[in-house]
């Protein structure tokens, strides 16, 4: 058995994988694969409806917001957010908390002015800046809720005088949020929500159509809202697996229940990192992510032998990103706490051997 | 057993579905699902490499062309083609052979001038215009090789004085083409190549970077070429299933072999339509598609009973598009000729009953 700590595309619930595999052969007993049915079939339309309903239910999405399932990943949304929300000659404000935030703000520059209200680049993004002023004349304020590479997370969302846009790719559905705090939320599915190939967008309808900019159909949130995510053929299978995963989350007790589990998983792992003499944490304590736990070794020469031990124990995907080094244990929703304990045991065993 | 004549997402080979389902549970014996592995893993990188290699092999792609697997469907390419190839203040030429060609040219208008060199709108797109002049000052000439809705197909490609851009969504890999005739080929996968959620792009490198336009990363073919379709997380599973489908095609003898089969399937079905007193064809004989066979009834009141008979025989997906009515039998690569004979038998049985 593998313990999948990969940063993404990440672990999915075992039950979901079993259901998905069955549907690839025969979807719901109709004698056809989910891969070869029309997206306009009643069978798929109810999958999409159910997926939208689950998003609304799990996040208590208020009236006046639309839920979309699009393609292209968060990287496409880096461009679509300003394309749709930043008026010609306008300005957008960004919080720079890592490489992804940086990529997002670079795309905004194609569409208008960008003000970086604060950055943690000075310390390789190991903390979340807190003292900054969000300009009231900005079209929106963009944040990245969780920084996969560095293992930091906004534990509290700022109060913003302008609509807040949030890239939640790596912590969507891992904790309670108030959707009303945001103008736009987007997330690539492949960490907590489903497989690669679909992107969730939750957008406040009243913000749309105000840029004065002409937008090609596929890049236009209004067109996608009107088409109910079916302006063209949607990524049928990725939406289906996302629906299954959201349904699994609901059956586990929803976001509130999974948040408790995620906090428990993160706590025991950070405790071990803080306690174990061979390892040390990377980020500011108060900004530690509950999704991606980054840590390095006091003695980097021990990295390879530790990775070898992990491999022997079926622990996969914990090599850190090259820009941080060391290790990164991604503990997404579908990762059971038992896998975290397997990792902790390995860390303790390794420390014992290398006293 | 079902006989899947659906227009798309369409039928996939049975062997491919079985392999895909197995990989959703355990990919190649690594103890992880194809849905939960990193796109940077050696396992997935070899899938992508293999998919690119198969495209090059099956189409004998010459040097100087790049093969990309992107997201967003052909509808996104409607915008990306002019975004990347149409200079500021330039003009693009389009052949209007249906709704999709029309959508493509509408997107081009966001980026420059559009000249419609010819249109078959006058006869509800039931033929392919042939007498037209492609302007030599256009940046490119755009065609749609097969028109899914109307059942027409360009049986010969025009000689163009400017780079030719072709939407091959509904007949890609169904027949031999000379890639060197084109500057850009694109196709949503979900008819002949794989599941919904991935789009093939074959682009001539020397055409890129010449518009003088700044292009956001995800919309920029050059960025995608440099990133090897991995600028961001690609649609892992859709690429995997496409690779399996291309591999299946290769094992069948490649494009040349499947083209013969497709012609045989089309011929017997058109023969029945021409012969059977209850049915009549829709399109000009010389422009008939080998992929989507459209036909209507002399007496429309018999449509429902015929659909009922088809349903009883496991024939699915043959209802015609609302803008044409009647029936559309899509006979993509993966549809065996035996299914075509089941349909022909049903047509004959129905004619016998309704003499």
XYZ file of C-alpha atoms in Angstrom:
710
model
C 0.000 0.000 0.000
C 1.206 3.454 -0.935
C 0.996 6.549 1.224
C 0.615 9.314 -1.345
C 1.979 12.653 -0.087
C 2.358 14.048 -3.622
C 1.768 17.788 -4.103
C -0.535 17.345 -7.048
C -2.133 15.869 -8.980
C -2.660 14.412 -5.540
C -4.333 11.584 -3.691
C -8.004 10.810 -4.327
C -10.275 8.709 -2.114
C -10.060 4.988 -2.814
C -13.866 4.689 -3.148
C -13.861 7.453 -5.758
C -11.217 5.681 -7.818
C -13.191 2.457 -7.725
C -16.395 4.174 -8.870
C -14.520 6.092 -11.566
C -12.883 2.937 -12.931
C -16.247 1.188 -13.107
C -17.753 4.125 -15.014
C -14.937 4.009 -17.565
C -16.177 0.552 -18.533
C -19.913 1.039 -18.047
C -21.455 4.224 -16.723
C -24.418 3.553 -14.491
C -25.405 0.399 -16.355
C -26.184 2.183 -19.638
C -23.768 -0.024 -21.577
C -21.495 2.869 -22.514
C -18.378 4.341 -20.942
C -18.481 7.755 -19.259
C -15.758 8.580 -21.828
C -18.010 8.035 -24.836
C -21.311 9.658 -23.950
C -22.575 13.011 -25.150
C -22.128 15.912 -22.772
C -25.714 16.782 -23.732
C -27.002 13.405 -22.575
C -29.315 13.415 -19.551
C -26.767 11.150 -17.832
C -23.978 13.722 -18.000
C -26.244 16.687 -17.422
C -27.214 15.220 -14.073
C -23.536 14.692 -13.214
C -22.810 18.361 -13.871
C -25.924 19.502 -12.013
C -24.957 17.354 -9.041
C -21.381 18.695 -9.061
C -22.635 22.293 -9.042
C -25.144 21.460 -6.304
C -22.449 19.867 -4.155
C -20.166 22.896 -4.476
C -23.042 25.164 -3.445
C -23.953 22.920 -0.547
C -20.440 22.254 0.776
C -19.494 25.943 0.674
C -22.968 27.381 1.389
C -22.573 29.504 -1.735
C -24.930 32.493 -1.402
C -27.344 33.730 -4.061
C -25.757 35.865 -6.756
C -22.769 33.591 -7.346
C -22.257 31.223 -10.271
C -20.357 27.946 -10.087
C -18.406 26.965 -13.214
C -16.328 23.976 -14.216
C -13.809 25.128 -16.819
C -10.587 23.954 -18.431
C -7.019 25.206 -18.428
C -6.083 25.107 -14.755
C -5.461 28.007 -12.396
C -2.819 29.303 -14.825
C -5.590 30.115 -17.288
C -7.524 31.871 -14.528
C -4.444 34.026 -13.864
C -5.318 35.635 -17.220
C -9.109 35.311 -17.124
C -9.488 37.085 -13.779
C -8.032 40.373 -15.094
C -9.528 39.795 -18.570
C -12.979 39.779 -16.960
C -12.581 42.021 -13.931
C -9.932 44.634 -14.676
C -11.302 47.594 -16.656
C -9.225 49.155 -19.422
C -6.805 51.535 -17.710
C -7.669 50.121 -14.310
C -5.486 48.735 -11.541
C -5.433 45.442 -9.682
C -3.789 44.764 -6.307
C -1.878 41.551 -5.599
C -0.367 39.933 -2.528
C 2.847 38.196 -3.568
C 3.234 35.066 -1.475
C 5.058 32.771 -3.897
C 5.745 31.711 -7.440
C 2.074 31.153 -8.263
C 1.040 34.551 -6.931
C 3.843 36.012 -9.007
C 2.673 34.226 -12.139
C -0.855 35.472 -11.500
C 0.206 39.101 -11.230
C 2.369 38.834 -14.341
C -0.673 37.818 -16.360
C -2.650 40.762 -14.959
C -0.059 43.113 -16.418
C -1.324 42.201 -19.899
C -4.608 43.844 -18.977
C -3.796 46.819 -16.761
C -1.710 48.151 -13.908
C -0.673 45.952 -11.025
C 0.138 47.063 -7.502
C 1.932 44.551 -5.312
C 0.660 45.501 -1.876
C 3.176 43.292 -0.059
C 5.582 40.464 -0.773
C 7.389 37.816 1.230
C 9.974 37.307 -1.476
C 12.644 38.700 0.856
C 12.553 35.467 2.884
C 11.855 33.017 0.051
C 8.117 33.223 0.746
C 8.361 31.483 4.137
C 5.762 33.769 5.702
C 2.541 35.579 4.834
C 2.824 39.404 4.861
C 0.278 40.969 7.186
C 0.797 44.712 7.372
C -0.324 46.164 4.119
C -2.954 48.474 2.741
C -5.291 47.372 -0.004
C -5.862 50.333 -2.343
C -9.528 51.298 -2.472
C -9.217 52.256 -6.144
C -8.154 48.775 -7.248
C -10.587 46.719 -9.329
C -9.851 43.753 -7.089
C -7.380 42.339 -4.588
C -5.805 38.985 -5.488
C -4.520 36.467 -2.973
C -3.299 32.883 -3.007
C -4.849 31.105 -0.042
C -2.247 28.339 0.222
C 1.254 28.283 -1.197
C 1.970 24.703 -2.218
C 5.689 25.142 -2.798
C 6.599 26.864 0.488
C 3.984 25.412 2.804
C 2.396 28.671 3.904
C -1.303 29.408 4.189
C -3.432 32.435 4.939
C -4.942 31.348 8.229
C -7.155 34.404 8.179
C -8.429 36.238 5.162
C -7.937 40.012 5.105
C -10.815 42.459 5.071
C -10.742 44.076 1.681
C -12.364 47.329 0.542
C -12.496 45.908 -3.009
C -13.656 42.503 -4.323
C -11.260 39.759 -3.296
C -10.043 37.253 -5.894
C -8.559 34.068 -4.504
C -6.567 31.228 -6.037
C -7.589 28.308 -3.793
C -6.048 25.574 -5.935
C -4.244 23.833 -3.106
C -6.657 24.176 -0.209
C -10.133 24.323 -1.743
C -12.679 22.377 0.325
C -10.110 21.748 3.051
C -11.597 24.324 5.430
C -14.603 26.503 5.969
C -14.713 29.775 4.103
C -17.339 32.442 3.675
C -17.852 32.718 -0.082
C -19.455 36.145 0.450
C -15.982 37.461 1.357
C -14.862 36.861 -2.229
C -15.681 38.215 -5.666
C -14.001 35.337 -7.444
C -12.615 32.007 -6.275
C -10.801 29.636 -8.608
C -9.017 26.352 -8.148
C -7.456 23.665 -10.282
C -9.142 20.447 -9.184
C -6.085 18.240 -8.901
C -5.301 18.636 -5.211
C -8.440 18.384 -3.120
C -11.273 18.163 -5.572
C -10.607 15.761 -8.407
C -8.207 14.878 -11.198
C -6.219 17.278 -13.370
C -8.200 18.716 -16.267
C -10.931 20.769 -14.632
C -10.942 24.098 -12.827
C -13.563 25.306 -10.399
C -14.649 28.938 -10.655
C -17.061 30.607 -8.233
C -17.844 34.118 -9.367
C -20.066 36.913 -8.113
C -22.344 37.651 -11.033
C -22.648 41.362 -10.325
C -18.925 41.880 -11.002
C -19.150 40.714 -14.606
C -19.500 42.714 -17.802
C -18.011 45.911 -16.416
C -14.580 46.172 -17.995
C -15.581 47.718 -21.295
C -13.420 45.057 -22.868
C -14.520 42.683 -25.632
C -13.764 39.135 -24.553
C -13.649 36.028 -26.805
C -16.315 33.510 -25.859
C -14.197 30.895 -24.131
C -12.458 33.519 -21.980
C -15.659 35.275 -21.013
C -17.103 34.286 -17.635
C -20.504 35.640 -18.683
C -20.603 33.332 -21.695
C -19.620 30.402 -19.485
C -22.269 31.329 -16.909
C -24.943 31.572 -19.613
C -23.815 28.252 -21.073
C -23.855 26.575 -17.664
C -20.220 25.431 -18.195
C -21.390 23.866 -21.489
C -20.623 26.591 -24.004
C -18.511 23.875 -25.578
C -17.795 20.254 -24.679
C -16.711 20.237 -21.028
C -14.101 17.831 -19.595
C -16.704 15.169 -18.876
C -14.633 12.641 -16.940
C -12.775 15.192 -14.803
C -16.113 16.728 -13.800
C -17.520 13.287 -13.038
C -14.607 12.393 -10.752
C -14.857 15.804 -9.076
C -18.539 15.154 -8.436
C -17.673 11.791 -6.887
C -14.986 13.409 -4.720
C -17.319 16.166 -3.541
C -19.913 13.539 -2.776
C -17.331 11.593 -0.770
C -16.539 14.795 1.133
C -20.217 15.334 1.886
C -20.519 11.765 3.166
C -17.546 12.408 5.475
C -19.445 15.275 7.089
C -18.515 18.064 4.706
C -15.949 20.828 4.977
C -16.325 21.316 8.710
C -15.524 17.678 9.433
C -12.600 17.458 7.000
C -11.144 20.682 8.382
C -10.909 19.065 11.817
C -9.139 16.059 10.320
C -6.782 18.245 8.333
C -5.863 20.237 11.428
C -5.252 17.026 13.347
C -3.039 15.636 10.581
C -1.046 18.859 10.345
C -0.652 19.169 14.108
C 0.837 15.741 14.706
C 3.218 16.127 11.778
C 4.427 19.623 12.767
C 4.855 18.383 16.339
C 7.153 15.642 15.096
C 9.148 18.074 12.940
C 9.554 20.447 15.894
C 10.518 17.598 18.200
C 12.710 15.438 15.974
C 16.388 16.535 16.160
C 17.092 15.636 12.510
C 14.403 17.824 10.944
C 13.541 21.480 11.041
C 10.543 23.448 9.847
C 10.708 25.944 6.980
C 7.971 28.494 7.600
C 6.766 30.917 10.225
C 4.739 28.998 12.789
C 1.611 31.130 12.463
C 1.560 30.790 8.663
C 2.079 27.043 8.465
C -0.050 25.313 5.883
C -2.470 22.566 6.826
C -2.087 21.155 3.345
C 1.608 21.179 2.454
C 3.995 20.567 5.322
C 7.507 21.640 4.319
C 10.578 20.670 6.306
C 14.308 20.273 5.768
C 17.139 18.411 7.455
C 19.703 19.782 9.838
C 22.200 17.624 7.947
C 21.320 17.595 4.218
C 23.489 14.522 3.671
C 20.844 12.458 5.410
C 18.180 13.420 2.859
C 18.823 10.592 0.453
C 18.889 7.826 3.067
C 15.657 9.201 4.544
C 13.971 9.217 1.133
C 15.147 5.630 0.716
C 13.551 4.655 4.028
C 10.309 6.384 3.002
C 10.339 4.531 -0.283
C 10.718 1.233 1.560
C 7.656 2.070 3.638
C 5.499 3.012 0.628
C 5.689 6.723 1.375
C 5.702 8.550 -1.957
C 5.792 12.143 -3.172
C 7.540 13.793 -0.231
C 10.535 15.255 -2.036
C 10.459 19.034 -1.591
C 10.123 21.462 -4.467
C 13.514 22.386 -5.933
C 13.150 26.009 -4.825
C 12.865 24.988 -1.155
C 14.612 21.618 -1.037
C 14.146 19.079 1.729
C 10.717 17.552 2.046
C 7.113 18.415 1.454
C 4.357 16.234 2.808
C 1.075 17.161 1.166
C -1.738 16.057 3.401
C -4.786 16.748 1.267
C -8.340 15.800 2.211
C -8.095 12.239 0.892
C -4.931 11.373 2.812
C -5.863 9.400 5.929
C -4.237 10.290 9.262
C -2.889 6.731 9.350
C -0.586 7.650 6.458
C 0.669 10.629 8.446
C 1.487 8.301 11.327
C 3.407 6.029 8.948
C 5.514 9.049 7.993
C 5.986 10.074 11.629
C 7.070 6.536 12.504
C 9.598 6.658 9.663
C 10.959 9.983 10.939
C 11.312 8.567 14.449
C 12.892 5.358 13.244
C 15.338 7.354 11.138
C 16.236 9.630 14.069
C 16.811 6.589 16.253
C 19.177 5.097 13.644
C 21.069 8.365 13.203
C 21.489 9.457 16.785
C -24.336 -4.543 -26.589
C -24.609 -0.934 -27.713
C -23.813 0.433 -31.148
C -22.608 3.947 -30.398
C -23.222 6.335 -33.307
C -23.021 9.425 -31.070
C -21.528 12.592 -32.588
C -19.188 13.222 -29.686
C -17.841 12.662 -27.163
C -17.929 9.531 -29.284
C -17.113 5.873 -29.237
C -13.703 4.685 -28.048
C -12.144 1.271 -28.650
C -13.184 -1.354 -26.115
C -9.557 -2.330 -25.406
C -8.714 1.294 -24.648
C -11.571 1.567 -22.162
C -10.426 -1.575 -20.381
C -6.841 -0.352 -20.105
C -8.009 3.085 -18.965
C -10.244 1.612 -16.270
C -7.396 -0.515 -14.949
C -5.106 2.528 -14.786
C -7.702 4.444 -12.755
C -7.246 1.842 -10.027
C -3.535 1.094 -10.437
C -1.391 2.636 -13.130
C 1.156 0.189 -14.478
C 1.501 -1.623 -11.176
C 2.906 1.368 -9.267
C 0.197 1.173 -6.618
C -1.262 4.563 -7.526
C -4.050 5.678 -9.834
C -3.247 7.554 -13.051
C -5.502 10.225 -11.500
C -3.246 10.818 -8.485
C 0.282 10.896 -9.876
C 2.383 13.964 -10.545
C 2.472 15.187 -14.114
C 6.213 15.551 -13.495
C 6.582 11.876 -12.603
C 8.619 9.745 -15.022
C 5.502 7.594 -15.454
C 3.432 10.432 -16.859
C 6.285 12.032 -18.760
C 6.653 8.837 -20.759
C 2.898 8.822 -21.467
C 3.117 12.346 -22.886
C 6.274 11.561 -24.847
C 4.615 8.485 -26.285
C 1.475 10.433 -27.235
C 3.538 13.066 -29.060
C 5.593 10.355 -30.767
C 2.458 8.557 -31.947
C 0.984 11.738 -33.424
C 4.233 12.367 -35.288
C 4.385 8.798 -36.499
C 0.741 8.390 -37.520
C 0.708 11.676 -39.428
C 4.370 11.638 -40.574
C 4.711 15.111 -39.065
C 7.675 16.820 -40.739
C 10.485 18.656 -38.968
C 9.634 22.198 -37.933
C 6.249 21.370 -36.440
C 5.390 21.084 -32.743
C 2.755 18.772 -31.304
C 0.844 20.075 -28.283
C -1.814 18.666 -25.990
C -3.791 21.574 -24.574
C -7.083 22.228 -22.808
C -10.249 24.087 -23.717
C -11.427 22.305 -26.841
C -11.485 23.586 -30.408
C -13.567 26.544 -29.225
C -10.527 27.844 -27.367
C -8.430 27.358 -30.498
C -10.942 29.507 -32.397
C -9.485 32.387 -30.365
C -5.897 31.155 -29.997
C -5.332 30.756 -33.733
C -5.869 34.475 -34.464
C -4.323 35.488 -31.115
C -1.082 33.812 -32.226
C -1.147 34.142 -36.007
C -3.051 37.280 -36.931
C -0.880 40.433 -36.720
C -2.316 43.655 -35.345
C -4.197 45.284 -38.215
C -3.966 42.124 -40.289
C -6.598 40.073 -42.050
C -7.563 36.419 -41.902
C -9.537 34.464 -44.505
C -12.224 31.934 -43.558
C -14.277 29.357 -45.419
C -17.738 29.237 -43.843
C -18.985 25.665 -43.998
C -21.112 25.507 -40.879
C -21.807 26.672 -37.346
C -18.326 25.759 -36.101
C -16.593 27.589 -38.946
C -18.832 30.548 -38.154
C -17.905 30.458 -34.466
C -14.236 30.299 -35.422
C -14.413 33.370 -37.631
C -16.371 35.300 -35.006
C -13.517 34.819 -32.557
C -11.002 36.007 -35.151
C -12.868 39.321 -35.336
C -11.612 40.102 -31.819
C -8.093 40.188 -33.231
C -8.334 41.651 -36.741
C -10.235 41.734 -40.015
C -11.970 38.673 -41.341
C -12.727 37.913 -44.975
C -15.215 35.137 -45.644
C -13.984 33.792 -48.976
C -17.050 31.633 -49.513
C -20.025 30.278 -47.598
C -22.535 27.484 -48.032
C -24.990 29.102 -45.640
C -27.415 29.640 -48.568
C -28.216 25.914 -48.562
C -27.923 25.243 -44.825
C -24.312 24.139 -45.256
C -25.193 21.013 -47.228
C -22.242 21.444 -49.580
C -18.632 22.632 -49.583
C -18.001 25.801 -51.619
C -15.323 25.257 -54.245
C -14.968 28.344 -56.412
C -13.304 30.981 -54.326
C -10.100 32.943 -54.204
C -7.923 32.925 -51.115
C -6.499 36.431 -50.652
C -2.706 36.409 -50.802
C -2.521 39.194 -48.218
C -4.311 37.195 -45.522
C -2.280 36.036 -42.522
C -3.861 32.615 -42.897
C -6.773 30.742 -44.438
C -9.028 28.843 -42.028
C -11.053 25.764 -42.941
C -13.079 23.135 -41.092
C -12.197 19.766 -42.570
C -15.397 17.999 -41.520
C -18.709 19.531 -40.529
C -20.187 17.309 -37.847
C -23.639 18.847 -37.842
C -24.340 18.748 -41.605
C -22.316 15.717 -42.622
C -20.077 17.441 -45.151
C -16.341 17.015 -45.507
C -13.597 18.559 -47.593
C -12.608 15.586 -49.707
C -9.743 17.592 -51.114
C -7.882 20.379 -49.421
C -7.460 23.610 -51.389
C -4.078 24.924 -52.473
C -3.536 28.051 -50.440
C -1.104 30.915 -51.070
C -1.064 31.584 -47.305
C -0.661 29.237 -44.323
C -3.698 27.022 -43.908
C -5.313 26.626 -40.470
C -7.599 23.653 -40.084
C -10.095 22.606 -37.427
C -9.950 18.800 -37.735
C -11.947 18.055 -34.592
C -14.303 15.586 -36.195
C -12.077 13.766 -38.655
C -8.589 13.861 -37.198
C -6.729 10.562 -37.735
C -9.558 9.246 -39.898
C -7.678 9.736 -43.185
C -4.279 10.519 -44.577
C -3.266 14.155 -44.705
C -0.045 15.929 -45.548
C 0.787 18.005 -42.476
C 3.094 20.143 -44.600
C -0.013 21.557 -46.310
C -0.992 23.230 -43.042
C 0.368 25.943 -40.802
C -1.826 24.930 -37.880
C -4.037 21.929 -37.222
C -6.196 21.645 -34.121
C -8.749 19.149 -32.901
C -10.730 18.466 -29.777
C -9.950 14.841 -28.907
C -13.462 13.617 -28.213
C -14.369 12.184 -31.592
C -11.528 10.120 -33.030
C -8.659 10.567 -30.605
C -9.694 10.254 -26.992
C -12.051 11.582 -24.339
C -13.246 15.166 -23.900
C -10.796 17.383 -22.061
C -7.772 17.551 -24.326
C -7.089 19.308 -27.617
C -4.419 18.408 -30.129
C -2.495 21.234 -31.738
C 0.071 20.759 -34.511
C 1.742 24.036 -35.338
C 4.484 25.108 -37.712
C 7.073 26.718 -35.467
C 8.199 29.304 -37.997
C 4.753 30.957 -37.951
C 4.948 31.854 -34.279
C 5.994 35.080 -32.602
C 5.234 37.328 -35.549
C 2.050 39.168 -34.609
C 3.623 41.935 -32.552
C 1.006 41.105 -29.973
C 1.698 40.371 -26.304
C 0.039 37.086 -25.391
C -0.654 35.772 -21.872
C 1.278 32.576 -21.154
C -1.538 30.043 -21.386
C -2.754 31.477 -24.694
C 0.713 31.627 -26.232
C 1.635 28.682 -28.461
C 5.327 29.536 -28.061
C 5.088 29.210 -24.283
C 3.282 25.891 -24.687
C 5.894 24.655 -27.170
C 8.727 25.633 -24.821
C 6.938 23.969 -21.911
C 6.335 20.798 -23.911
C 2.580 20.998 -23.114
C 3.579 21.176 -19.432
C 3.653 24.908 -18.784
C 1.078 24.031 -16.164
C -0.548 20.776 -15.075
C -1.853 19.098 -18.218
C -5.056 17.006 -18.366
C -3.207 13.821 -17.382
C -5.967 11.251 -17.846
C -7.293 12.645 -21.129
C -3.761 12.582 -22.559
C -3.279 9.038 -21.286
C -6.464 7.787 -22.956
C -5.530 9.633 -26.157
C -2.159 7.889 -26.106
C -3.910 4.528 -25.707
C -6.277 5.357 -28.579
C -3.444 6.431 -30.876
C -1.603 3.255 -29.965
C -4.704 1.246 -30.824
C -4.840 3.029 -34.174
C -1.207 2.188 -34.838
C -1.857 -1.476 -34.033
C -4.745 -1.438 -36.527
C -2.328 -0.392 -39.274
C -2.403 3.372 -38.789
C -4.254 6.096 -40.640
C -4.044 4.435 -44.052
C -5.737 1.273 -42.797
C -8.430 3.068 -40.821
C -9.177 5.332 -43.787
C -10.032 2.265 -45.860
C -12.342 1.005 -43.132
C -13.973 4.408 -42.764
C -14.601 4.627 -46.504
C -16.093 1.136 -46.484
C -18.382 1.976 -43.557
C -19.515 5.212 -45.202
C -20.088 3.580 -48.589
C -22.386 0.821 -47.378
C -24.389 3.244 -45.280
C -24.802 5.866 -48.023
C -25.758 3.068 -50.425
C -28.550 2.049 -48.084
C -29.749 5.633 -47.681
C -29.797 6.118 -51.455
C -31.553 2.803 -51.986
C -34.053 2.726 -49.127
C -37.365 4.387 -50.118
C -38.007 5.734 -46.596
C -34.790 7.711 -46.246
C -33.089 10.447 -48.200
C -29.641 11.969 -48.004
C -28.997 15.545 -46.900
C -25.776 16.660 -48.586
C -24.221 16.972 -52.015
C -22.874 13.576 -53.013
C -19.310 14.739 -53.639
C -19.085 16.454 -50.234
C -20.477 13.624 -48.143
C -18.643 13.075 -44.882
C -17.019 9.749 -44.068
C -17.478 10.524 -40.403
C -21.005 11.877 -39.922
C -23.660 10.448 -42.185
C -26.744 12.672 -42.142
C -30.085 11.555 -43.524
C -33.750 12.395 -43.123
C -37.067 10.672 -43.781
C -39.378 11.144 -46.711
C -42.169 10.958 -44.128
C -41.079 12.681 -40.886
C -43.904 10.988 -38.974
C -41.933 7.763 -39.166
C -38.953 9.247 -37.330
C -40.094 8.356 -33.837
C -40.977 4.749 -34.619
C -37.626 4.326 -36.374
C -35.758 5.717 -33.372
C -37.707 3.287 -31.192
C -36.640 0.376 -33.397
C -33.003 1.555 -33.209
C -33.252 1.785 -29.452
C -34.535 -1.796 -29.309
C -31.498 -2.920 -31.284
C -28.980 -1.098 -29.085
C -28.330 1.598 -31.707
C -27.689 4.849 -29.819
C -26.826 8.437 -30.678
C -28.317 8.666 -34.174
C -30.780 11.489 -33.629
C -29.830 14.334 -35.981
C -28.720 17.760 -34.808
C -31.691 20.075 -34.290
C -30.558 22.380 -37.102
C -30.763 19.533 -39.652
C -33.279 17.151 -38.109
C -33.595 13.507 -39.074
C -30.666 11.285 -38.288
C -26.910 11.452 -37.997
C -24.866 8.311 -37.803
C -21.355 9.142 -36.673
C -19.043 6.388 -37.794
C -15.780 7.359 -36.130
C -12.618 5.241 -36.186
C -13.605 3.083 -33.218
C -17.024 2.119 -34.606
C -16.811 -1.355 -36.151
C -18.406 -1.979 -39.539
C -20.558 -4.609 -37.843
C -22.374 -1.784 -36.034
C -23.013 -0.105 -39.399
C -24.567 -3.336 -40.646
C -26.805 -3.483 -37.574
C -28.046 -0.008 -38.501
C -28.517 -0.971 -42.158
C -30.466 -4.055 -41.101
C -32.682 -1.869 -38.931
C -33.304 0.494 -41.871
C -34.225 -2.427 -44.124
C -36.438 -4.057 -41.504
C -38.191 -0.731 -40.965
C -38.716 -0.203 -44.704
C -40.163 -3.706 -44.977
C -42.636 -2.978 -42.173
C -43.654 0.362 -43.663
C -44.088 -0.525 -47.312
